[in-house]
mmCIF file of C-alpha atoms in Angstrom:
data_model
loop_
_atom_site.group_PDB
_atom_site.id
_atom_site.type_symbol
_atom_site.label_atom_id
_atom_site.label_comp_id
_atom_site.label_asym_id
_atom_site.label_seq_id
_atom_site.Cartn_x
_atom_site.Cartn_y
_atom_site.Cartn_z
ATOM 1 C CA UNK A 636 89.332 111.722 64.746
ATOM 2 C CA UNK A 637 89.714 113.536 68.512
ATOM 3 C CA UNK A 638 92.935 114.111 68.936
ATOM 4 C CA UNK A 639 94.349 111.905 72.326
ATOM 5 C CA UNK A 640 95.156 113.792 75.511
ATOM 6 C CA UNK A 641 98.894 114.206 76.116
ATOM 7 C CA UNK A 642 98.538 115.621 79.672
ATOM 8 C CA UNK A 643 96.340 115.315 82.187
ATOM 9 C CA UNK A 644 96.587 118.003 85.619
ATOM 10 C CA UNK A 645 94.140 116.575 88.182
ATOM 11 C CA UNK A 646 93.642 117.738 91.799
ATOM 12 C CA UNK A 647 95.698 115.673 94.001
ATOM 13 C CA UNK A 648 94.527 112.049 94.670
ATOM 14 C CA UNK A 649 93.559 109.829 97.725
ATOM 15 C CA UNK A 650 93.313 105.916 98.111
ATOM 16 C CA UNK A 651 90.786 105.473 100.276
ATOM 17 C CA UNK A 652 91.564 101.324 100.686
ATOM 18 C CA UNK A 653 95.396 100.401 101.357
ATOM 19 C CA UNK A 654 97.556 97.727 103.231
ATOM 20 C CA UNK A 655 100.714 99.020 104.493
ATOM 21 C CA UNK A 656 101.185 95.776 106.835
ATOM 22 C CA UNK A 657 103.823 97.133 109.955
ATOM 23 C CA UNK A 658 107.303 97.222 111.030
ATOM 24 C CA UNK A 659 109.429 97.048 108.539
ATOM 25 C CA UNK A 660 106.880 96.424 105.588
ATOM 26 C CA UNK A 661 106.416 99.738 106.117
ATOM 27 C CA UNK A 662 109.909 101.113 104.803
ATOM 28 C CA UNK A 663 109.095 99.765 101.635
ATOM 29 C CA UNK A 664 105.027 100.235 101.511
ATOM 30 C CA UNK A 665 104.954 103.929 103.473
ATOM 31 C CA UNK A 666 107.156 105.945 100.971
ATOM 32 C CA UNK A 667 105.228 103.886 98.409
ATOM 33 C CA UNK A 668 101.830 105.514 99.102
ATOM 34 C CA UNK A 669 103.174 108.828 99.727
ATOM 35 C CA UNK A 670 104.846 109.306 96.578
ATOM 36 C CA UNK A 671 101.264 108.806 94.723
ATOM 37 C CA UNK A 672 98.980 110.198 97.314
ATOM 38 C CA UNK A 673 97.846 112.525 99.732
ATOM 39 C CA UNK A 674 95.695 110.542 102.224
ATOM 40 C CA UNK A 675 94.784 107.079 102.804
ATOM 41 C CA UNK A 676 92.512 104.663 104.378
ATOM 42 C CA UNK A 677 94.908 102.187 106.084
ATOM 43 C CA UNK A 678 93.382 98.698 106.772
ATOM 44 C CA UNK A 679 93.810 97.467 110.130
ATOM 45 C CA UNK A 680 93.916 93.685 109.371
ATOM 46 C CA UNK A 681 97.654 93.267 110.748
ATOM 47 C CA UNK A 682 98.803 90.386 113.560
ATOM 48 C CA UNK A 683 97.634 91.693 116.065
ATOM 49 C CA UNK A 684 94.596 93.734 114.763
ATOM 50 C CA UNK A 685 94.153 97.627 115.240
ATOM 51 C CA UNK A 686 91.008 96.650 117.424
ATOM 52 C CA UNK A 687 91.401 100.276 119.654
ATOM 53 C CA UNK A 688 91.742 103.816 119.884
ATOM 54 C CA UNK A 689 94.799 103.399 121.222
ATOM 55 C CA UNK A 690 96.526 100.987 118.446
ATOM 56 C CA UNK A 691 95.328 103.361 115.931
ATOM 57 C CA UNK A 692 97.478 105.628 116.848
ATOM 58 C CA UNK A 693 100.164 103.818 117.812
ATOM 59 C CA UNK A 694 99.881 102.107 114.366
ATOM 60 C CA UNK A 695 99.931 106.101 112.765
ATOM 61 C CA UNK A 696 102.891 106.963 114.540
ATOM 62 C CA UNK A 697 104.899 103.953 112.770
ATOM 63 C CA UNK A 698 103.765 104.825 109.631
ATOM 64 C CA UNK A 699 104.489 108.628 110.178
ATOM 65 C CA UNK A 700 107.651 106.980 111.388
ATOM 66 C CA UNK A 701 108.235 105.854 107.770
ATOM 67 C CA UNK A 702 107.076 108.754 105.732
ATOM 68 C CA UNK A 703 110.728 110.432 103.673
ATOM 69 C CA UNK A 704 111.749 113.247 104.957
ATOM 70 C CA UNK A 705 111.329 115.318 101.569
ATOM 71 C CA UNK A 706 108.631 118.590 102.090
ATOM 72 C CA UNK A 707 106.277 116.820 99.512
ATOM 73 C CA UNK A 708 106.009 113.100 101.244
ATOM 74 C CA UNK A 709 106.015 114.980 104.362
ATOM 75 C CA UNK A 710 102.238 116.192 103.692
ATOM 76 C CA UNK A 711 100.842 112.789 103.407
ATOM 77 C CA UNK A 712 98.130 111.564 105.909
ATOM 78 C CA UNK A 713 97.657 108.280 107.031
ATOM 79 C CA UNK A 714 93.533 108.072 108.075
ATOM 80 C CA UNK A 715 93.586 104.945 110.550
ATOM 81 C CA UNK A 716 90.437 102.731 110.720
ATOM 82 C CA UNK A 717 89.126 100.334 113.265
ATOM 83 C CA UNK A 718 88.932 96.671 113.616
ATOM 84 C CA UNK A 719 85.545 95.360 114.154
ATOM 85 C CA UNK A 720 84.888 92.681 116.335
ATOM 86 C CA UNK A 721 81.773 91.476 118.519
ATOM 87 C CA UNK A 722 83.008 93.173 121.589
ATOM 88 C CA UNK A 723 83.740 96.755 120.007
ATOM 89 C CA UNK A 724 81.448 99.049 122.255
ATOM 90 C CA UNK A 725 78.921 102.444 121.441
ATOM 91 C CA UNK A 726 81.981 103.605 124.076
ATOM 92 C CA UNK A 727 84.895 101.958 121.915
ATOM 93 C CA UNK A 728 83.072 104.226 118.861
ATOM 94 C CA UNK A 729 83.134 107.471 120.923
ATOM 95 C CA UNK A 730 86.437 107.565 121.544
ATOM 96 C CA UNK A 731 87.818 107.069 118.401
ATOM 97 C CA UNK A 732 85.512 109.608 117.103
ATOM 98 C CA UNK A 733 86.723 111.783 119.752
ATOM 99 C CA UNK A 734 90.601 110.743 119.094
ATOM 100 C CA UNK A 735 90.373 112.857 115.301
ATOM 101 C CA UNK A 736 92.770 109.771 113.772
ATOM 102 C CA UNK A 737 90.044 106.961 113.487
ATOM 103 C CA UNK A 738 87.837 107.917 110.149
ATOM 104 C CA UNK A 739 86.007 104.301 109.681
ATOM 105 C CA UNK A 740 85.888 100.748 111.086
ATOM 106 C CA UNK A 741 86.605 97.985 109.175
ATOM 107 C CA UNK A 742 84.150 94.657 108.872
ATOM 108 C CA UNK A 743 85.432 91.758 108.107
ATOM 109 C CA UNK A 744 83.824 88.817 107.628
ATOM 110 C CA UNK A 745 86.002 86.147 109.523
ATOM 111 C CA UNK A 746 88.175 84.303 106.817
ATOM 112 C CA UNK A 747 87.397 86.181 104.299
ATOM 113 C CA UNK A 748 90.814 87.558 103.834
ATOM 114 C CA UNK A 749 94.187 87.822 104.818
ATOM 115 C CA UNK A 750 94.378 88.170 108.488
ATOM 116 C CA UNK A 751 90.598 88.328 108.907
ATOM 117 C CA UNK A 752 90.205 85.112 111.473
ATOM 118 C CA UNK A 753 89.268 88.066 114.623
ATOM 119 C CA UNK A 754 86.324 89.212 112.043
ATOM 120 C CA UNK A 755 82.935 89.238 112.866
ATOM 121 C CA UNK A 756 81.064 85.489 113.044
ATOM 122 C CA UNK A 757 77.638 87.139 114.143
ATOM 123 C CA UNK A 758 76.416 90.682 112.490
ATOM 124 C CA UNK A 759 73.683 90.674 114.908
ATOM 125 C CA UNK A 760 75.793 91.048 117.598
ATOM 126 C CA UNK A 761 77.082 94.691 116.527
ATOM 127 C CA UNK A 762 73.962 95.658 116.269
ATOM 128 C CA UNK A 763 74.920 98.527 119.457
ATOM 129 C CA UNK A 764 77.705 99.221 117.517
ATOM 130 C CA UNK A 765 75.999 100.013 113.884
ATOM 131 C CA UNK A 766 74.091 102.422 116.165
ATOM 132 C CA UNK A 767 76.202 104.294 117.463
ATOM 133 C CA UNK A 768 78.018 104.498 114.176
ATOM 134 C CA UNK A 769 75.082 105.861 112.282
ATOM 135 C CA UNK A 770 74.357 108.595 115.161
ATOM 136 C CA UNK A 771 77.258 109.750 114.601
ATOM 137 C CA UNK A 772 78.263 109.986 110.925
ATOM 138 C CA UNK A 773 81.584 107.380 111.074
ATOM 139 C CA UNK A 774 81.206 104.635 107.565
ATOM 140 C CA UNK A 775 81.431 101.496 108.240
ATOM 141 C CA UNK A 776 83.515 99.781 105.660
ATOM 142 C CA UNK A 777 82.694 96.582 103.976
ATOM 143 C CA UNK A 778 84.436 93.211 103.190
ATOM 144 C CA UNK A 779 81.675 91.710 101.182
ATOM 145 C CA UNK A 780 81.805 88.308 100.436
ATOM 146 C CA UNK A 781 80.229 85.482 102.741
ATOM 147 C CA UNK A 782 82.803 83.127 103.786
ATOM 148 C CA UNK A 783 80.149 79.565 104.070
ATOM 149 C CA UNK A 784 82.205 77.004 102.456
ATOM 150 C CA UNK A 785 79.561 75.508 100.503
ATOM 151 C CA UNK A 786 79.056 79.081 98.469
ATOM 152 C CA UNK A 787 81.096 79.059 95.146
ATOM 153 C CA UNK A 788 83.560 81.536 95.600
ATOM 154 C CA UNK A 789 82.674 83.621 92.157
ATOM 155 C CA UNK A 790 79.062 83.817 94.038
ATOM 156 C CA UNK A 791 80.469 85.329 97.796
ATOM 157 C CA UNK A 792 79.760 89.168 96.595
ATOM 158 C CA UNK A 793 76.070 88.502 95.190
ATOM 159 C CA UNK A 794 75.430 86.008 98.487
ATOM 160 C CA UNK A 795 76.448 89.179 101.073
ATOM 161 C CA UNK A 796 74.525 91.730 99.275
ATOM 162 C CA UNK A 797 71.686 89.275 100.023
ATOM 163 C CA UNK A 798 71.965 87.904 103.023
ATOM 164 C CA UNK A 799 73.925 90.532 105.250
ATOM 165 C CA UNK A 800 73.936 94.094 103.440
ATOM 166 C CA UNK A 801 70.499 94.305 102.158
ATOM 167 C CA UNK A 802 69.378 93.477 105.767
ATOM 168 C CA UNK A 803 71.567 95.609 107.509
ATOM 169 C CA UNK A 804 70.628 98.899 105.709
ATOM 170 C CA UNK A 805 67.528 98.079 106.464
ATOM 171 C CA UNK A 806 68.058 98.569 110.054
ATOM 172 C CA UNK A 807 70.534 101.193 109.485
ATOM 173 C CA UNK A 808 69.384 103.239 106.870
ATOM 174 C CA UNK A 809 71.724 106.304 107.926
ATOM 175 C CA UNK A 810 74.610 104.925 108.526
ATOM 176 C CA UNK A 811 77.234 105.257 105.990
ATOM 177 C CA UNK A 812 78.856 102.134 104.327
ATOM 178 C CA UNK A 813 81.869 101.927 101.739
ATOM 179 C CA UNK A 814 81.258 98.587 99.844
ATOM 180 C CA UNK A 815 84.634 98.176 99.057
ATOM 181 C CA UNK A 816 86.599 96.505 96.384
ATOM 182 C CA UNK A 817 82.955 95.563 94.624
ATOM 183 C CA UNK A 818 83.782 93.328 91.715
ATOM 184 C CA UNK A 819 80.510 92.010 90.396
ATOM 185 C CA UNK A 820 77.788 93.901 88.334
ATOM 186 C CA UNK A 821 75.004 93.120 91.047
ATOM 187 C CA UNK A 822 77.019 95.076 93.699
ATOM 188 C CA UNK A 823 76.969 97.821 91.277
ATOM 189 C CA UNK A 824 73.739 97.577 90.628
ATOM 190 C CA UNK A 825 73.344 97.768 94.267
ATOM 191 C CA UNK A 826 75.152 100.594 94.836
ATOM 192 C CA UNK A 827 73.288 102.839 92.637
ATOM 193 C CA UNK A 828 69.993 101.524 93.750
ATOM 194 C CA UNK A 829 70.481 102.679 97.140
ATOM 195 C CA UNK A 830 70.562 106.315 98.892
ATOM 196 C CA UNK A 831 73.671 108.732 99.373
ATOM 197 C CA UNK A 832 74.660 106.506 102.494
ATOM 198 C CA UNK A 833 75.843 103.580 100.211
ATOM 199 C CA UNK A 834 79.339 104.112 98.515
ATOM 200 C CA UNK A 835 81.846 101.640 96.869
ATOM 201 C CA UNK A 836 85.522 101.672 95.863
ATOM 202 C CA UNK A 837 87.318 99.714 93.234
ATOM 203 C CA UNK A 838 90.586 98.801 92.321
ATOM 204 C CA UNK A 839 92.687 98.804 89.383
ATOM 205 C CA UNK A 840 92.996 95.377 88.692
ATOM 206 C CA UNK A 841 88.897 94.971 88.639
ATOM 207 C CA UNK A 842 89.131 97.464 85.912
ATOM 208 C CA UNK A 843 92.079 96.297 84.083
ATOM 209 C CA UNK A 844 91.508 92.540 84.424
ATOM 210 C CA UNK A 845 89.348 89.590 84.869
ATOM 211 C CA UNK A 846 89.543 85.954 85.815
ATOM 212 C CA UNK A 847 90.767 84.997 82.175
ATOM 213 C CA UNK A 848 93.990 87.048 82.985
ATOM 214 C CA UNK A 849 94.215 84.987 86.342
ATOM 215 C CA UNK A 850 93.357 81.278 85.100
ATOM 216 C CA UNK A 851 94.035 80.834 80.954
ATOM 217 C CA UNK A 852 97.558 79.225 80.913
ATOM 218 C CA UNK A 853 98.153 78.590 84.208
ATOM 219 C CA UNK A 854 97.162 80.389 87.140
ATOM 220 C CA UNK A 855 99.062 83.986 87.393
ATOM 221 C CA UNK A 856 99.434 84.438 91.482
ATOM 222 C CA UNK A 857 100.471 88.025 91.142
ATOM 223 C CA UNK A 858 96.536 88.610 89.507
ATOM 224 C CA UNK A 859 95.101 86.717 92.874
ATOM 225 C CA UNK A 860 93.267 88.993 95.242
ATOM 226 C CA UNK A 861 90.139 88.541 97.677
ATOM 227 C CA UNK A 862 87.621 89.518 96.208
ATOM 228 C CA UNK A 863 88.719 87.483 93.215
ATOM 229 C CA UNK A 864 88.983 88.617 90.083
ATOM 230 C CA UNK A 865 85.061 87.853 87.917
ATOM 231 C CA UNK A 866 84.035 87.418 84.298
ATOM 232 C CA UNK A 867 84.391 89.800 81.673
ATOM 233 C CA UNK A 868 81.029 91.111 81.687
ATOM 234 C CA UNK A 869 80.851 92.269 85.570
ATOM 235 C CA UNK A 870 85.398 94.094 84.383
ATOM 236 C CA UNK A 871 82.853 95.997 81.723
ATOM 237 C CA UNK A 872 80.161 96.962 83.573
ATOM 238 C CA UNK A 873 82.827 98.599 86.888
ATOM 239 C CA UNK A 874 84.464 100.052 84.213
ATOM 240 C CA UNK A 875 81.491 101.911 83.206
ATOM 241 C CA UNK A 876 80.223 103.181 86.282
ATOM 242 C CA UNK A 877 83.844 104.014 87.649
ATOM 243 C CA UNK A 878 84.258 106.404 84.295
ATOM 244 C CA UNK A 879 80.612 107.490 84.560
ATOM 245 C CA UNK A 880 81.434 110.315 87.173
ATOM 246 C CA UNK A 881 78.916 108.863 89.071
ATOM 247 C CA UNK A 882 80.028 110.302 92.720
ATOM 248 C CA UNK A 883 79.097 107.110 94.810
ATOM 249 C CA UNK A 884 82.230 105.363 93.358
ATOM 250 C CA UNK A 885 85.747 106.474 93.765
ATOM 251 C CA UNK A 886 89.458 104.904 94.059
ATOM 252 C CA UNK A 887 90.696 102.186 96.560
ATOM 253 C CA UNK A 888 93.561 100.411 95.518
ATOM 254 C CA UNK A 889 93.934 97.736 98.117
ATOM 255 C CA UNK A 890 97.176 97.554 97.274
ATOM 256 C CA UNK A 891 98.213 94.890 99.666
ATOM 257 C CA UNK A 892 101.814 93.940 99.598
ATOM 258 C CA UNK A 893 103.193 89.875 100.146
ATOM 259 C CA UNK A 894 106.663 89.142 99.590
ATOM 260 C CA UNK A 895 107.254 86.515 96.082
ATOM 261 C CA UNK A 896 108.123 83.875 97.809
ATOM 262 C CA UNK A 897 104.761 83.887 99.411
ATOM 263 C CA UNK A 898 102.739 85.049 96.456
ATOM 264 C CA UNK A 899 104.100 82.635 94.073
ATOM 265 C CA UNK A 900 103.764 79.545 96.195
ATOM 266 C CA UNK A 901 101.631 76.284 96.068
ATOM 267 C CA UNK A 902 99.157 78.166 97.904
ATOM 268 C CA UNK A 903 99.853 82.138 97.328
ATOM 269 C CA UNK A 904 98.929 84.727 99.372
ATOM 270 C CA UNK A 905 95.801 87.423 98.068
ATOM 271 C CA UNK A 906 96.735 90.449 97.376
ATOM 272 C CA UNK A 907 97.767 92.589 94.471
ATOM 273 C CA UNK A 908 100.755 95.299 94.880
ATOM 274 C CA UNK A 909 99.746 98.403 92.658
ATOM 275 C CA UNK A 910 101.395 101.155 95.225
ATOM 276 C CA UNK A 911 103.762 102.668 93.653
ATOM 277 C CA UNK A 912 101.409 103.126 90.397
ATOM 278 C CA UNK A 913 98.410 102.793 90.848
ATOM 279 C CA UNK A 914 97.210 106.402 89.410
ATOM 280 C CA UNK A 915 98.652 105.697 86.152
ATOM 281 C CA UNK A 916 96.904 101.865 86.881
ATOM 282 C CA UNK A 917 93.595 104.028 86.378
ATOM 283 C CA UNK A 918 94.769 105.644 83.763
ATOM 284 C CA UNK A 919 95.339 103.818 81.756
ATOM 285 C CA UNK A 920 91.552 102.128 82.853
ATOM 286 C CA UNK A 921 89.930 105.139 82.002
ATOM 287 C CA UNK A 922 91.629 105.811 78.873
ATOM 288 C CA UNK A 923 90.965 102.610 77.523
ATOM 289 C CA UNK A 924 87.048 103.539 77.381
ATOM 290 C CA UNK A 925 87.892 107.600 76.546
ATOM 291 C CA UNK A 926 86.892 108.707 79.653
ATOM 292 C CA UNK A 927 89.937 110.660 80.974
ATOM 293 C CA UNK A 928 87.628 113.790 81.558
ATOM 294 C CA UNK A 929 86.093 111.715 84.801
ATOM 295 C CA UNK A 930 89.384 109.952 86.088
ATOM 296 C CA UNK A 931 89.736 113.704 88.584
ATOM 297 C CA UNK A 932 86.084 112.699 90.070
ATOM 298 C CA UNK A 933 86.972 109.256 90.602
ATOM 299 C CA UNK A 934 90.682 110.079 92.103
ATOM 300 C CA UNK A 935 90.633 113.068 93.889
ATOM 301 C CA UNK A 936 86.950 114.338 94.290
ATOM 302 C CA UNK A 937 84.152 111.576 95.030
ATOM 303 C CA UNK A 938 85.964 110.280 98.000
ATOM 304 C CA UNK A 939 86.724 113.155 100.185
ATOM 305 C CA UNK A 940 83.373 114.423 99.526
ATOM 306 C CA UNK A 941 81.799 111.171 100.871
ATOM 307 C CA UNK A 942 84.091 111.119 103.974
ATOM 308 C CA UNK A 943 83.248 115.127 104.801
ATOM 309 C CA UNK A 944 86.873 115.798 104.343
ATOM 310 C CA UNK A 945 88.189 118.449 102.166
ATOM 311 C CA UNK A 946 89.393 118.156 98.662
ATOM 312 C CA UNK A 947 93.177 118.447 98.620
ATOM 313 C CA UNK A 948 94.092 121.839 96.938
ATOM 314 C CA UNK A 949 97.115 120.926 95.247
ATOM 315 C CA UNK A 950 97.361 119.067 91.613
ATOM 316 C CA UNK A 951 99.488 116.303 90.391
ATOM 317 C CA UNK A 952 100.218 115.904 86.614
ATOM 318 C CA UNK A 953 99.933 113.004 84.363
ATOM 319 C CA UNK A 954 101.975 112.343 80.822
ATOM 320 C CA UNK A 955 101.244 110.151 78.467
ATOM 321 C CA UNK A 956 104.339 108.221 78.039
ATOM 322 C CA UNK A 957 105.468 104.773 78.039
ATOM 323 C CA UNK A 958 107.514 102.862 81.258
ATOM 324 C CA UNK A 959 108.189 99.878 82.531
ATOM 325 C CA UNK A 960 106.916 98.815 85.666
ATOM 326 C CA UNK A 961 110.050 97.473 87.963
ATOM 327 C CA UNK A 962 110.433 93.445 88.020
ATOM 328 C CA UNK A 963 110.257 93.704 92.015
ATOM 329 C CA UNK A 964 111.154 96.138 94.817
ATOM 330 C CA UNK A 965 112.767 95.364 98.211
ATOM 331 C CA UNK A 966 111.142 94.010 100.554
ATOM 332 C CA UNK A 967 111.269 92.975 104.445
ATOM 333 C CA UNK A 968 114.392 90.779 105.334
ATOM 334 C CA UNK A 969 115.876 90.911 101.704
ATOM 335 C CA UNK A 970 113.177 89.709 100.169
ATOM 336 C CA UNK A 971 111.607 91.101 97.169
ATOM 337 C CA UNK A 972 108.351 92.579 96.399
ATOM 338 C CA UNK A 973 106.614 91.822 92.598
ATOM 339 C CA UNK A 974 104.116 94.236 92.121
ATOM 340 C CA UNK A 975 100.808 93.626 89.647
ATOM 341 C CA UNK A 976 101.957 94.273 85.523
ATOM 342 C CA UNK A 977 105.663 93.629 86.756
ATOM 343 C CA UNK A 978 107.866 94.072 83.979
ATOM 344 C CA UNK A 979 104.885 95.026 81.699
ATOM 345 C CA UNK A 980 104.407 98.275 79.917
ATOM 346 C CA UNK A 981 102.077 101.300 80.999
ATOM 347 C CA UNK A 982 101.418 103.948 79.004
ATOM 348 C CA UNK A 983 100.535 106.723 81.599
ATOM 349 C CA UNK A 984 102.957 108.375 83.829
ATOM 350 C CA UNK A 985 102.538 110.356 87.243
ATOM 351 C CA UNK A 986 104.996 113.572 87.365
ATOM 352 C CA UNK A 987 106.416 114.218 90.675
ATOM 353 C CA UNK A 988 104.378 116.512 93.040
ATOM 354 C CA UNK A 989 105.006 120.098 92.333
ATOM 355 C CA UNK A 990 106.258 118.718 88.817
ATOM 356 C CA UNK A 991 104.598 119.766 85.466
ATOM 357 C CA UNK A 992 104.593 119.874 82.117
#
């Protein structure tokens, strides 16, 4: 019988697909991210959106604002991505490029999520855009679900790869595109099938879960996200290509934080809260199927690589030992925060930065 791993020293990891939300969320969501990561790709679905240049890095200075004060937090990077809408211009793309903050910008299919009513209603019209994007080498990142009412909501995912992403690599064949948070086995599928250009992250709770844990019994709210959790059989099948070392897929939380009175709610908010934990979240993913050896690709490696930024030099340790995840946190205006598995048992643990075994 192989003998389990007890520790695990990986290069230091990224989430390349977080909410932080603003203002004060971010006392609670900033110190969060930084405790577990290096860099991250910050969504810029707040109220208002982070539709310019100019909010971007307004928006990074708040959540700079927010970082702790200790050496270690201090080195975390907040990568700031735009909002797209149908009046974004080649111009609007130049000078983010050109402001060395912006890294991607963010399509949203309007209603498809939380705060996504300023998305995009007509792809065609962003056409200039998409351009300009591929010319220059700046991913475009991917909500992908349709949002037609008459589409079954377990179906959105399969409906966009047909009707909007299939077409628009077509006429963009070079420009870069994270499919992010895939869920299904066709967008998987997908993502193999197509060149270097095509990417996709996936989240811990895609890996971990499926819509069994958010429906037998009663509906769970803290297990309901956008995209929504699937069957069992699409959980397997990103679970396999997430451990295969495959370098097209890599880690993006979207951690997305809603306070419990909102979450558990006769209609609750999307969004599952993995922050503070998500690295032992995959973990314990990967361990599950013995593939520990690839968690480093996944993490730390694939990511950076496809976003031409370097590979952090530093290491963070892992030990396997059992914890229990907090019942809540603190949250904006005394509320509290329950995070996904609260209460619930883990078996991995993240060592402080700088800390080993």
């Amino acid at each position: 019988m192989t003998e389990q791993i007890q520790t695990l020293t990986i290069t230091a990891p990224d989430d390349w697909h977080i909410h932080l939300r603003d203002n004060d969320a971010l006392k609670t969501t900033v110190p969060h991210v930084a405790s577990q990561f290096r860099r991250a790709i910050c969504m810029p679905n707040l109220v208002p959106p982070v539709k310019t240049t100019q909010d971007a890095i307004a928006y990074r200075e708040r959540i700079l604002a927010n970082v702790p004060t200790d050496s270690i937090s201090q080195q975390f990077e907040p990568l700031m991505v735009l909002y797209l809408t149908e009046n974004l211009t080649p111009q609007d793309i130049q000078d983010a490029v050109d402001s060395g903050v912006v890294k991607a910008v963010k399509l949203y299919p309007a209603g498809a999520t939380t705060n996504s009513a300023d998305g995009v209603t007509n792809i065609n019209n962003c056409t200039d855009v998409f351009a300009k994007m591929e010319s220059i080498g700046l991913p475009l990142l991917v909500h992908g679900e349709v949002t037609h009412n008459h589409v079954d909501i377990f179906d959105r995912e399969k409906r966009f790869i047909d009707e909007v992403l299939t077409h628009l690599i077509v006429k963009f064949p070079k420009l870069k595109i994270v499919f992010e948070h895939i869920t299904t086995s066709d967008a998987a599928d997908f993502v193999i099938s197509q060149s270097k250009n095509i990417a996709a992250t996936i989240t811990p709770q895609h890996l971990l879960f499926n819509r069994n844990h958010l429906l037998v019994g009663g509906v769970k709210p803290h297990f309901y996200c956008l995209p929504i959790l699937k069957r069992q059989s699409h959980q397997e099948v990103l679970l396999d290509v997430a451990t295969s070392g495959n370098p097209k897929f890599f880690i993006g939380t979207d951690s997305a934080p809603h306070a419990t009175h909102t979450k558990e709610n006769a209609c609750g908010c999307a969004g599952c809260y993995s922050a503070p934990f998500a690295l032992s979240l995959y973990a314990q993913a990967f361990d599950s199927v013995g593939k520990l050896e690839n968690l480093e690709n996944f993490t730390s490696i694939n990511g950076a690589k496809f976003y031409g930024l370097p590979v952090n030099s530093d290491k963070v340790t892992l030990v396997r030992e059992s914890w229990q995840v907090p019942e809540n946190y603190e949250y904006v205006g005394n509320k509290t925060l329950t995070p996904l598995m609260a209460g619930q048992m883990l078996d991995w643990k993240v060592l402080p930065f700088g800390f080993a075994v």
